[in-house]
Short mmCIF file of C-alpha atoms and ligand atoms in Angstrom, two decimals:
data_model
loop_
_atom_site.label_atom_id
_atom_site.label_comp_id
_atom_site.label_asym_id
_atom_site.label_seq_id
_atom_site.Cartn_x
_atom_site.Cartn_y
_atom_site.Cartn_z
CA MET A 11 7.37 69.00 -30.84
CA SER A 12 10.32 69.26 -28.43
CA LEU A 13 12.29 66.15 -27.53
CA SER A 14 11.56 64.78 -24.05
CA LEU A 15 14.74 64.46 -21.99
CA THR A 16 13.29 61.67 -19.90
CA LYS A 17 12.13 58.15 -20.75
CA HIS A 18 8.44 57.42 -20.80
CA PRO A 19 7.82 55.58 -17.55
CA MET A 20 6.60 52.00 -17.77
CA PRO A 21 3.38 51.15 -15.88
CA GLU A 22 4.05 49.06 -12.74
CA GLN A 23 2.10 47.36 -9.98
CA ASP A 24 1.71 49.53 -6.88
CA PRO A 25 4.62 48.79 -4.47
CA LYS A 26 2.30 48.00 -1.54
CA VAL A 27 0.29 45.51 -3.60
CA ARG A 28 3.19 43.86 -5.43
CA ALA A 29 5.24 43.35 -2.23
CA LYS A 30 2.67 40.64 -1.40
CA ASN A 31 2.41 38.86 -4.73
CA PHE A 32 4.65 37.10 -7.27
CA SER A 33 3.09 38.65 -10.39
CA GLU A 34 5.34 40.69 -12.65
CA VAL A 35 6.24 44.10 -11.18
CA THR A 36 6.57 46.00 -14.46
CA LEU A 37 3.64 45.80 -16.85
CA GLY A 38 5.25 46.80 -20.16
CA TYR A 39 4.57 49.73 -22.48
CA THR A 40 1.15 50.25 -24.05
CA PRO A 41 1.19 50.76 -27.85
CA GLU A 42 0.89 54.53 -27.30
CA LEU A 43 3.81 54.65 -24.85
CA ALA A 44 5.96 52.47 -27.14
CA GLN A 45 5.21 54.75 -30.07
CA ALA A 46 6.02 57.88 -28.05
CA GLU A 47 9.28 56.37 -26.73
CA ALA A 48 10.32 55.23 -30.21
CA GLU A 49 9.84 58.85 -31.38
CA ARG A 50 12.64 59.88 -29.01
CA CYS A 51 15.26 57.91 -30.96
CA LEU A 52 17.32 60.22 -33.19
CA GLN A 53 18.24 57.40 -35.61
CA CYS A 54 21.94 58.27 -35.27
CA LYS A 55 23.92 57.11 -38.32
CA THR A 56 26.83 55.89 -36.19
CA ALA A 57 24.46 54.18 -33.70
CA PRO A 58 26.73 54.28 -30.63
CA CYS A 59 24.08 52.35 -28.68
CA ARG A 60 24.79 49.23 -30.78
CA LYS A 61 28.36 49.05 -29.52
CA GLY A 62 27.04 48.77 -25.99
CA CYS A 63 25.02 45.66 -26.84
CA PRO A 64 27.13 42.47 -26.64
CA VAL A 65 25.13 40.92 -29.54
CA GLU A 66 24.97 44.24 -31.48
CA ILE A 67 21.24 44.38 -32.16
CA ASP A 68 20.55 46.95 -34.90
CA ILE A 69 18.86 49.22 -32.37
CA PRO A 70 17.94 52.23 -34.54
CA ALA A 71 16.53 49.89 -37.20
CA PHE A 72 14.23 47.98 -34.83
CA ILE A 73 13.09 51.21 -33.16
CA LYS A 74 12.36 52.82 -36.55
CA LEU A 75 10.11 49.86 -37.36
CA VAL A 76 8.26 50.37 -34.06
CA LYS A 77 7.76 54.01 -35.05
CA GLU A 78 6.35 52.86 -38.38
CA GLY A 79 4.11 50.30 -36.64
CA ASP A 80 5.69 47.34 -38.48
CA MET A 81 6.08 44.94 -35.56
CA ASN A 82 6.68 41.82 -37.67
CA ALA A 83 9.68 43.46 -39.28
CA SER A 84 10.84 44.85 -35.94
CA ILE A 85 10.91 41.44 -34.22
CA ALA A 86 12.57 39.91 -37.29
CA LYS A 87 15.30 42.58 -37.06
CA ILE A 88 15.90 41.80 -33.36
CA ASN A 89 15.77 38.02 -33.92
CA GLU A 90 18.58 38.27 -36.47
CA VAL A 91 20.95 38.32 -33.50
CA ASN A 92 18.92 37.80 -30.31
CA ALA A 93 16.80 34.71 -29.66
CA LEU A 94 15.67 35.87 -26.19
CA PRO A 95 14.48 39.48 -26.61
CA ALA A 96 11.61 39.27 -24.10
CA VAL A 97 14.17 38.09 -21.53
CA CYS A 98 16.87 40.65 -22.38
CA GLY A 99 14.38 43.52 -22.56
CA ARG A 100 13.50 42.70 -18.97
CA VAL A 101 16.79 41.80 -17.27
CA CYS A 102 19.73 43.34 -19.17
CA PRO A 103 21.53 45.98 -17.12
CA GLN A 104 20.77 48.45 -19.92
CA GLU A 105 22.20 51.43 -18.04
CA GLU A 106 25.62 49.76 -18.26
CA GLN A 107 25.21 48.49 -21.82
CA CYS A 108 23.23 49.82 -24.82
CA GLU A 109 21.60 52.75 -23.02
CA LYS A 110 24.89 53.92 -21.52
CA LEU A 111 26.13 54.83 -24.99
CA CYS A 112 22.90 56.40 -26.28
CA VAL A 113 23.57 60.03 -27.28
CA LEU A 114 20.52 61.19 -25.32
CA ALA A 115 22.14 59.96 -22.10
CA LYS A 116 24.62 62.86 -22.32
CA LYS A 117 21.90 65.47 -21.71
CA GLY A 118 19.08 63.52 -20.11
CA GLU A 119 17.84 59.94 -20.11
CA ALA A 120 18.72 57.45 -22.85
CA VAL A 121 16.06 56.03 -25.14
CA ALA A 122 14.40 53.15 -23.23
CA ILE A 123 15.91 50.52 -25.55
CA GLY A 124 15.24 47.58 -23.22
CA ARG A 125 11.59 48.53 -22.67
CA LEU A 126 11.07 48.86 -26.43
CA GLU A 127 12.77 45.51 -27.09
CA ARG A 128 10.51 43.89 -24.49
CA TYR A 129 7.47 45.57 -26.04
CA VAL A 130 8.24 44.23 -29.52
CA ALA A 131 8.95 40.71 -28.20
CA ASP A 132 5.79 40.60 -26.05
CA TYR A 133 3.68 42.00 -28.87
CA SER A 134 4.86 39.38 -31.33
CA ARG A 135 4.44 36.54 -28.80
CA ASN A 136 0.91 37.71 -27.96
CA GLN A 137 0.12 37.66 -31.68
CA GLY A 138 1.06 33.96 -31.60
CA GLN A 139 4.22 34.38 -33.70
CA THR A 140 6.65 31.49 -33.31
CA ALA A 141 9.77 30.19 -35.03
CA THR A 142 9.43 28.25 -38.30
CA PRO A 143 10.75 24.64 -38.15
CA LEU A 144 13.98 24.02 -40.06
CA ALA A 145 14.80 21.11 -42.36
CA TYR A 146 18.03 19.24 -41.61
CA ALA A 147 20.31 17.42 -44.04
CA ASP A 148 20.56 13.65 -43.38
CA ASP A 149 24.29 13.97 -42.80
CA ALA A 150 24.05 17.10 -40.58
CA GLN A 151 26.85 17.13 -38.02
CA LYS A 152 25.87 16.80 -34.36
CA VAL A 153 26.69 19.27 -31.59
CA ALA A 154 26.11 18.70 -27.86
CA VAL A 155 25.42 21.74 -25.69
CA VAL A 156 25.96 21.20 -21.97
CA GLY A 157 23.81 23.53 -19.85
CA SER A 158 20.69 25.36 -21.01
CA GLY A 159 21.26 28.86 -19.63
CA PRO A 160 21.55 31.93 -21.87
CA ALA A 161 24.98 30.85 -23.23
CA GLY A 162 23.75 27.36 -24.19
CA LEU A 163 20.45 28.65 -25.58
CA SER A 164 22.20 31.19 -27.78
CA VAL A 165 24.79 28.75 -29.19
CA ALA A 166 22.07 26.13 -29.77
CA GLY A 167 19.79 28.53 -31.66
CA ASP A 168 22.55 29.85 -33.89
CA LEU A 169 23.93 26.37 -34.72
CA ALA A 170 20.43 25.04 -35.47
CA LYS A 171 19.92 27.91 -37.92
CA MET A 172 23.25 26.98 -39.57
CA GLY A 173 21.93 23.44 -40.15
CA TYR A 174 23.59 21.50 -37.31
CA LYS A 175 21.68 18.94 -35.23
CA VAL A 176 21.86 20.26 -31.69
CA THR A 177 21.13 18.37 -28.48
CA MET A 178 21.15 20.34 -25.26
CA PHE A 179 21.79 18.49 -21.97
CA GLU A 180 20.45 20.10 -18.79
CA ALA A 181 21.05 18.83 -15.25
CA LEU A 182 17.82 20.30 -13.83
CA HIS A 183 14.28 19.23 -14.75
CA LEU A 184 13.58 22.41 -16.75
CA PRO A 185 15.80 24.29 -19.23
CA GLY A 186 16.75 27.97 -18.85
CA GLY A 187 19.54 28.06 -16.25
CA VAL A 188 19.41 31.12 -14.01
CA LEU A 189 16.46 32.42 -16.02
CA MET A 190 14.44 29.57 -14.47
CA TYR A 191 16.04 28.88 -11.10
CA GLY A 192 17.51 32.26 -10.10
CA ILE A 193 15.65 35.30 -11.37
CA PRO A 194 12.24 35.46 -9.67
CA GLU A 195 8.85 35.17 -11.36
CA PHE A 196 8.01 38.79 -10.45
CA ARG A 197 10.90 39.99 -12.65
CA LEU A 198 10.80 37.36 -15.35
CA PRO A 199 7.64 35.26 -15.81
CA LYS A 200 8.67 31.64 -16.33
CA ASP A 201 5.92 30.00 -18.42
CA GLU A 202 4.79 33.08 -20.31
CA VAL A 203 8.24 34.43 -21.22
CA VAL A 204 11.19 32.07 -20.56
CA GLN A 205 9.65 28.76 -21.64
CA ALA A 206 7.92 30.47 -24.59
CA GLU A 207 11.29 31.72 -25.89
CA ILE A 208 12.87 28.28 -25.27
CA ASN A 209 9.99 26.60 -27.14
CA ASN A 210 10.97 28.62 -30.20
CA LEU A 211 14.34 26.85 -30.10
CA ARG A 212 12.59 23.48 -29.85
CA LYS A 213 10.59 24.45 -32.94
CA LEU A 214 13.88 25.11 -34.76
CA GLY A 215 14.71 21.46 -34.05
CA VAL A 216 16.92 21.79 -30.96
CA GLU A 217 16.47 18.69 -28.80
CA ILE A 218 16.51 19.38 -25.06
CA VAL A 219 17.32 16.50 -22.69
CA VAL A 220 16.60 17.39 -19.06
CA ASN A 221 17.74 15.60 -15.87
CA ALA A 222 21.02 14.84 -17.70
CA VAL A 223 24.06 15.67 -15.58
CA ILE A 224 27.12 15.73 -17.83
CA GLY A 225 30.05 14.32 -15.92
CA SER A 226 27.69 11.71 -14.46
CA THR A 227 25.03 10.61 -17.01
CA PHE A 228 27.66 10.92 -19.77
CA THR A 229 31.09 12.55 -19.70
CA VAL A 230 32.13 15.02 -22.39
CA ASP A 231 34.58 12.39 -23.70
CA GLU A 232 31.73 9.86 -23.95
CA LEU A 233 29.57 12.36 -25.83
CA MET A 234 32.32 12.72 -28.43
CA GLU A 235 33.72 9.18 -28.55
CA GLU A 236 30.57 7.08 -28.01
CA GLU A 237 27.49 9.22 -28.63
CA GLY A 238 28.59 10.59 -32.01
CA PHE A 239 28.80 14.32 -31.28
CA ASP A 240 31.23 16.18 -33.53
CA ALA A 241 31.66 19.12 -31.14
CA VAL A 242 30.64 20.08 -27.60
CA PHE A 243 29.84 23.48 -26.10
CA ILE A 244 30.04 23.82 -22.31
CA GLY A 245 27.82 26.51 -20.74
CA THR A 246 27.41 25.18 -17.23
CA GLY A 247 27.37 28.55 -15.46
CA ALA A 248 28.35 29.71 -11.99
CA GLY A 249 26.01 27.97 -9.59
CA LEU A 250 28.27 27.13 -6.69
CA PRO A 251 27.48 29.55 -3.82
CA TYR A 252 30.27 31.25 -1.85
CA PHE A 253 29.94 31.52 1.92
CA MET A 254 31.40 34.15 4.25
CA GLU A 255 33.28 31.70 6.44
CA ILE A 256 32.21 33.39 9.64
CA PRO A 257 31.00 31.64 12.83
CA GLY A 258 27.38 30.47 12.84
CA GLU A 259 26.94 29.98 9.10
CA ASN A 260 25.70 26.41 9.65
CA LEU A 261 22.78 27.47 11.91
CA ASN A 262 19.18 26.71 10.94
CA GLY A 263 17.76 29.72 9.15
CA VAL A 264 20.89 30.44 7.08
CA TYR A 265 20.43 29.93 3.34
CA SER A 266 22.62 30.42 0.32
CA ALA A 267 20.69 32.69 -2.04
CA ASN A 268 21.05 29.94 -4.61
CA GLU A 269 19.10 27.42 -2.50
CA PHE A 270 16.54 30.00 -1.37
CA LEU A 271 15.81 31.23 -4.90
CA THR A 272 15.88 27.76 -6.48
CA ARG A 273 13.31 26.50 -3.98
CA CYS A 274 11.12 29.46 -4.70
CA ASN A 275 11.50 29.83 -8.49
CA LEU A 276 12.21 26.40 -9.90
CA MET A 277 10.37 24.34 -7.26
CA LYS A 278 7.60 26.96 -6.85
CA ALA A 279 7.77 26.91 -3.05
CA TYR A 280 5.74 30.13 -2.98
CA ARG A 281 2.78 28.00 -4.06
CA PHE A 282 3.27 25.42 -1.27
CA PRO A 283 1.29 23.22 -0.48
CA GLN A 284 0.02 23.10 -4.11
CA SER A 285 3.69 22.64 -5.04
CA GLY A 286 5.63 19.91 -3.24
CA THR A 287 8.47 22.10 -1.91
CA PRO A 288 8.12 24.07 1.33
CA ILE A 289 10.25 27.08 2.30
CA HIS A 290 10.82 28.59 5.72
CA VAL A 291 11.24 32.33 6.01
CA GLY A 292 11.24 34.09 9.35
CA LYS A 293 9.86 37.48 10.36
CA ARG A 294 13.13 39.45 10.16
CA VAL A 295 15.53 38.65 7.35
CA ALA A 296 19.05 39.87 6.52
CA VAL A 297 20.35 39.36 2.98
CA VAL A 298 24.12 39.73 2.70
CA GLY A 299 25.40 41.17 -0.61
CA GLY A 300 24.57 44.00 -3.01
CA GLY A 301 24.07 42.45 -6.46
CA ASN A 302 21.00 41.33 -8.38
CA VAL A 303 21.03 38.05 -6.48
CA ALA A 304 20.80 39.90 -3.15
CA MET A 305 17.96 42.16 -4.37
CA ASP A 306 16.10 39.09 -5.66
CA GLY A 307 16.58 37.27 -2.35
CA ALA A 308 15.36 40.26 -0.34
CA ARG A 309 12.29 40.94 -2.47
CA THR A 310 11.41 37.23 -2.53
CA ALA A 311 11.65 37.02 1.29
CA LEU A 312 9.29 40.00 1.55
CA ARG A 313 6.76 38.33 -0.74
CA LEU A 314 6.97 35.13 1.31
CA GLY A 315 5.73 37.05 4.35
CA ALA A 316 8.82 38.45 6.11
CA GLU A 317 7.93 41.60 8.07
CA HIS A 318 11.31 43.33 7.85
CA VAL A 319 14.05 42.64 5.30
CA SER A 320 17.50 44.27 5.30
CA ILE A 321 20.21 44.25 2.64
CA VAL A 322 23.61 44.15 4.36
CA TYR A 323 26.36 45.47 2.08
CA ARG A 324 29.92 46.40 2.97
CA ARG A 325 30.37 49.29 0.51
CA SER A 326 28.18 52.37 -0.14
CA GLU A 327 25.13 52.78 -2.37
CA LYS A 328 27.29 54.00 -5.27
CA GLU A 329 29.10 50.66 -5.43
CA LEU A 330 25.98 48.45 -5.29
CA PRO A 331 26.44 46.11 -8.30
CA ALA A 332 22.69 45.43 -8.81
CA ARG A 333 20.72 46.95 -11.70
CA LEU A 334 19.46 50.44 -10.81
CA GLU A 335 15.87 49.39 -11.48
CA GLU A 336 16.12 46.54 -8.96
CA ILE A 337 17.55 48.83 -6.27
CA HIS A 338 14.80 51.37 -6.94
CA HIS A 339 12.08 48.71 -6.81
CA ALA A 340 13.53 47.17 -3.64
CA LYS A 341 13.47 50.56 -1.91
CA GLU A 342 9.92 51.27 -3.05
CA GLU A 343 8.84 47.93 -1.59
CA GLY A 344 10.31 48.86 1.78
CA ILE A 345 13.58 46.88 1.84
CA ASP A 346 15.94 48.39 4.41
CA PHE A 347 19.55 49.05 3.28
CA GLN A 348 22.29 48.57 5.88
CA LEU A 349 25.15 50.00 3.80
CA LEU A 350 28.83 50.15 4.81
CA THR A 351 28.08 47.16 7.03
CA ALA A 352 29.82 43.77 7.17
CA PRO A 353 28.68 40.65 9.09
CA THR A 354 31.16 39.10 11.53
CA ALA A 355 29.07 36.22 12.98
CA VAL A 356 25.64 34.63 12.78
CA LEU A 357 24.25 34.26 16.30
CA GLY A 358 22.00 31.38 17.37
CA ASN A 359 20.07 29.87 20.30
CA GLU A 360 20.52 26.51 22.01
CA GLN A 361 18.19 24.80 19.53
CA GLY A 362 20.50 25.87 16.70
CA TRP A 363 18.28 28.55 15.14
CA VAL A 364 19.43 32.02 14.05
CA THR A 365 18.76 34.83 16.53
CA GLY A 366 20.82 37.67 15.08
CA LEU A 367 23.57 38.84 12.75
CA GLN A 368 26.57 40.45 14.38
CA CYS A 369 28.00 43.22 12.17
CA VAL A 370 30.55 46.03 12.07
CA ARG A 371 30.31 49.35 10.29
CA MET A 372 32.77 50.07 7.47
CA GLU A 373 34.26 53.12 5.77
CA LEU A 374 35.78 53.33 2.30
CA GLY A 375 39.55 53.59 1.83
CA GLU A 376 41.71 53.62 -1.32
CA PRO A 377 40.61 51.71 -4.46
CA ASP A 378 41.55 47.99 -4.50
CA ALA A 379 42.44 45.71 -7.45
CA SER A 380 38.80 45.82 -8.66
CA GLY A 381 39.00 49.64 -8.88
CA ARG A 382 36.37 50.00 -6.16
CA ARG A 383 37.22 51.68 -2.87
CA ARG A 384 38.27 49.12 -0.28
CA PRO A 385 35.95 48.81 2.76
CA ILE A 386 37.78 49.22 6.09
CA GLU A 387 36.33 48.30 9.48
CA VAL A 388 35.42 51.21 11.79
CA SER A 389 36.81 50.42 15.25
CA ASP A 390 34.34 49.78 18.11
CA SER A 391 31.38 49.80 15.72
CA GLU A 392 30.08 46.30 16.44
CA PHE A 393 26.29 45.83 16.67
CA VAL A 394 23.68 43.08 16.27
CA LEU A 395 20.91 43.06 13.68
CA ASP A 396 17.86 41.40 15.16
CA VAL A 397 17.05 38.73 12.55
CA ASP A 398 15.90 35.10 12.44
CA THR A 399 16.86 34.34 8.81
CA VAL A 400 20.08 35.09 6.93
CA ILE A 401 20.41 34.73 3.15
CA ILE A 402 23.95 34.82 1.80
CA ALA A 403 24.31 36.35 -1.66
CA ILE A 404 28.00 37.23 -1.90
CA GLY A 405 28.72 35.50 -5.21
CA GLN A 406 28.95 32.13 -6.94
CA GLY A 407 31.81 30.08 -8.34
CA PRO A 408 31.89 27.74 -11.34
CA ASN A 409 30.00 24.43 -11.34
CA PRO A 410 32.98 21.99 -11.09
CA LEU A 411 31.72 18.60 -12.34
CA VAL A 412 32.46 18.88 -16.08
CA GLN A 413 35.98 20.23 -15.51
CA SER A 414 36.86 17.39 -13.14
CA THR A 415 35.57 14.66 -15.48
CA THR A 416 36.88 15.87 -18.87
CA LYS A 417 40.35 14.83 -19.97
CA GLY A 418 42.61 17.68 -21.12
CA LEU A 419 40.27 20.57 -20.23
CA GLU A 420 42.31 23.41 -18.72
CA THR A 421 40.94 25.67 -15.99
CA ASN A 422 42.21 28.76 -14.18
CA LYS A 423 42.93 29.13 -10.45
CA LYS A 424 39.25 29.79 -9.66
CA GLY A 425 38.15 26.65 -11.55
CA ASN A 426 36.71 28.52 -14.56
CA ILE A 427 37.33 26.91 -17.94
CA ASN A 428 40.11 28.58 -19.96
CA ALA A 429 38.55 29.52 -23.30
CA HIS A 430 39.57 31.89 -26.11
CA ALA A 431 37.74 35.23 -25.69
CA GLU A 432 36.73 35.45 -29.36
CA THR A 433 35.99 31.81 -30.21
CA GLY A 434 35.31 29.99 -26.95
CA ALA A 435 37.85 27.31 -28.01
CA THR A 436 39.19 25.38 -25.00
CA SER A 437 42.41 23.39 -24.59
CA LYS A 438 40.55 20.29 -25.85
CA PRO A 439 39.97 20.06 -29.63
CA GLY A 440 36.28 20.20 -30.56
CA VAL A 441 35.27 21.46 -27.11
CA PHE A 442 34.15 25.08 -26.70
CA ALA A 443 32.91 26.98 -23.66
CA GLY A 444 31.28 30.30 -22.80
CA GLY A 445 29.16 32.27 -20.34
CA ASP A 446 29.61 32.31 -16.56
CA ILE A 447 31.61 29.05 -16.56
CA VAL A 448 34.39 30.97 -18.35
CA THR A 449 34.01 34.58 -17.11
CA GLY A 450 32.66 33.97 -13.61
CA ALA A 451 29.21 35.32 -12.69
CA ALA A 452 28.30 38.05 -15.23
CA THR A 453 25.15 38.91 -17.20
CA VAL A 454 22.57 37.23 -19.42
CA ILE A 455 23.53 39.14 -22.53
CA LEU A 456 27.29 38.62 -22.04
CA ALA A 457 26.63 34.87 -21.80
CA MET A 458 24.52 35.08 -24.95
CA GLY A 459 27.25 37.06 -26.72
CA ALA A 460 29.78 34.34 -25.83
CA GLY A 461 27.38 31.71 -27.19
CA LYS A 462 27.07 33.60 -30.49
CA LYS A 463 30.83 33.87 -30.95
CA ALA A 464 31.25 30.18 -30.12
CA ALA A 465 28.58 29.21 -32.69
CA VAL A 466 30.60 30.93 -35.43
CA ALA A 467 33.80 29.19 -34.27
CA ILE A 468 32.11 25.76 -33.97
CA ASP A 469 30.75 26.15 -37.50
CA GLN A 470 34.24 26.91 -38.78
CA TYR A 471 35.74 23.98 -36.84
CA LEU A 472 33.13 21.53 -38.16
CA GLN A 473 33.53 22.72 -41.74
CA GLU A 474 37.29 22.17 -41.45
CA GLN A 475 36.69 18.70 -39.98
CA LYS A 476 34.35 17.80 -42.82
CA ALA A 477 36.77 19.07 -45.46
CA SER A 478 39.67 17.09 -43.96
CA LYS A 479 37.76 13.74 -44.13
P1 FAD B 13 23.47 29.61 -16.29
O1 FAD B 13 22.34 30.52 -16.52
O2 FAD B 13 23.97 29.44 -14.90
O3 FAD B 13 23.07 28.19 -16.86
C1 FAD B 13 23.90 27.07 -16.69
C2 FAD B 13 23.06 25.81 -16.80
O4 FAD B 13 23.94 24.69 -16.85
C3 FAD B 13 22.15 25.60 -15.60
O5 FAD B 13 20.84 25.33 -16.05
C4 FAD B 13 22.75 24.38 -14.90
O6 FAD B 13 21.76 23.58 -14.25
C5 FAD B 13 23.37 23.64 -16.07
N1 FAD B 13 24.44 22.73 -15.67
C6 FAD B 13 25.43 22.94 -14.77
N2 FAD B 13 26.23 21.85 -14.68
C7 FAD B 13 25.73 20.94 -15.55
C8 FAD B 13 26.10 19.62 -15.92
N3 FAD B 13 27.15 19.02 -15.37
N4 FAD B 13 25.36 18.95 -16.84
C9 FAD B 13 24.27 19.54 -17.42
N5 FAD B 13 23.86 20.81 -17.10
C10 FAD B 13 24.59 21.48 -16.18
N6 FAD B 13 22.03 38.89 -15.28
C11 FAD B 13 21.46 39.93 -15.93
O7 FAD B 13 21.88 40.25 -17.05
N7 FAD B 13 20.42 40.61 -15.38
C12 FAD B 13 19.87 40.27 -14.20
O8 FAD B 13 18.93 40.91 -13.74
C13 FAD B 13 20.42 39.15 -13.51
N8 FAD B 13 19.90 38.74 -12.33
C14 FAD B 13 20.38 37.60 -11.75
C15 FAD B 13 19.75 37.13 -10.60
C16 FAD B 13 20.19 35.95 -10.02
C17 FAD B 13 19.48 35.44 -8.80
C18 FAD B 13 21.33 35.27 -10.53
C19 FAD B 13 21.85 34.02 -9.89
C20 FAD B 13 21.98 35.76 -11.65
C21 FAD B 13 21.50 36.92 -12.28
N9 FAD B 13 22.09 37.41 -13.44
C22 FAD B 13 21.53 38.48 -14.08
C23 FAD B 13 23.26 36.75 -14.04
C24 FAD B 13 22.86 35.87 -15.22
O9 FAD B 13 21.67 35.19 -14.95
C25 FAD B 13 23.98 34.91 -15.59
O10 FAD B 13 25.13 35.67 -15.88
C26 FAD B 13 23.62 34.04 -16.80
O11 FAD B 13 22.46 33.29 -16.55
C27 FAD B 13 24.78 33.12 -17.18
O12 FAD B 13 24.36 32.28 -18.20
P2 FAD B 13 25.06 30.86 -18.45
O13 FAD B 13 24.36 30.28 -19.62
O14 FAD B 13 26.52 31.03 -18.51
O15 FAD B 13 24.78 29.99 -17.14
FE1 SF4 B 14 20.37 46.44 -24.76
FE2 SF4 B 14 20.35 43.96 -23.81
FE3 SF4 B 14 18.74 44.60 -25.80
FE4 SF4 B 14 21.36 44.46 -26.24
S1 SF4 B 14 20.01 42.76 -25.68
S2 SF4 B 14 19.98 46.07 -26.93
S3 SF4 B 14 22.18 45.20 -24.26
S4 SF4 B 14 18.64 45.42 -23.73
FE1 SF4 B 15 18.60 56.10 -30.99
FE2 SF4 B 15 20.13 56.59 -28.82
FE3 SF4 B 15 20.86 54.75 -30.58
FE4 SF4 B 15 20.93 57.33 -31.28
S1 SF4 B 15 22.20 56.34 -29.71
S2 SF4 B 15 20.19 55.60 -32.52
S3 SF4 B 15 19.16 58.09 -30.13
S4 SF4 B 15 19.01 54.71 -29.30
#
């Protein structure tokens, strides 16, 4: 049998149907497709793919077990290093990570590592497999984890397995961070996938306290000095939206993507009035930005009933930072791409509602500090996009509360916490940090990788503390 140079496609909902519903777009491999895709893996001894995975899953080993039909062993292999495989299999930018380094990518398409990881995780969940509760020593040391996004979840799971008593504090009413409030249901089902994976951590003994805003309910210093925590990990993420600072941004009908997506995902506004949160979306929507957040905003607006949705991005298609799959799906669903276009003002009527987005066309010049070609305005290219809603998705900065209320915690110019790249150690003894709050907005698996490294360092720190007593 000759080796297929392309991945086995994953079944999906029809674009015309899915553009009107919030059910998951991709349906996952069938057992036959998973088997056939697993057959494509060459089981390379050096496993270059592993180096592309921030948590270094033993990719050939888990795929071999799929080939052999031993799913219990396959999920156990993945779970050795990844507590959220059903999430990562769905949302990792695989083309930039594990799959980028797959040897098959040199001649054709990489092995569909993410799809196989998702398949194994979904299979084991559907079989009712869950984590086994752990027993804790009476004198187990206590660790507080601030923020329950991928970084916090990964540090909590690893520390629980090492025998520490972990309490996770989350400001919102549900744990999961961006997995719950940012990434839409149609890409990442909340109850079925995210909460199921988080429940496995609860079963390990991790306590999750919601509606607890650290910096207000307790400060980090209070957690350590009064609440008896021996170490603290901060994984509070990048949830502070940036705005364009152009005229008209305060008009009715302008949203930050953060607010728009939180209303829809966390507060379930798409089910209004059954849910308590309404959302207003007009007929013609412009979403400014080119990353995953922008794609999610645009595709959500479409599902909420918008008739025409445009992505407005100042560089070309090649520079779009979103995952390739999201761009492909957005196009299939009919999202319009206004590339090499930058907004200059939001226009409004006398009642204060948006009536249009004034833009200019751009061309690409020499590369800037980021290595990407700098967009330059084309003279006399001004035009108006006829829209009644504008969603701004041009990036997020660090959540500031913990930094401003913790004594001796150093930050950089942008307000991100300064933490050691390999250990997550901050300037404050016993306090560690990782994920978007340190790196700025990045990816789920990078945040999880930072959590894993921090867990090792926290373990070492606590052992040293114990020995010195
Ligand atoms: P977060 O996920 O942001 O979690 C931080 C948590 O800390 C939040 O729950 C927050 O409420 C809580 N918190 C903040 N302050 C406090 C406080 N003072 N006290 C208590 N809790 C607090 N990445 C991908 O890999 N693939 C994708 O497809 C993808 N799509 C994305 C789509 C959207 C819309 C967004 C916004 C991001 C996307 N990302 C994607 C990026 C990815 O989700 C993040 O990089 C990742 O979630 C960062 O994890 P984190 O744990 O550092 O922070
Ligand atoms: Fe690839 Fe992400 Fe899975 Fe790692 S966790 S193997 S990067 S899909
Ligand atoms: Fe399999 Fe590709 Fe990894 Fe080789 S590089 S082991 S073919 S997934």
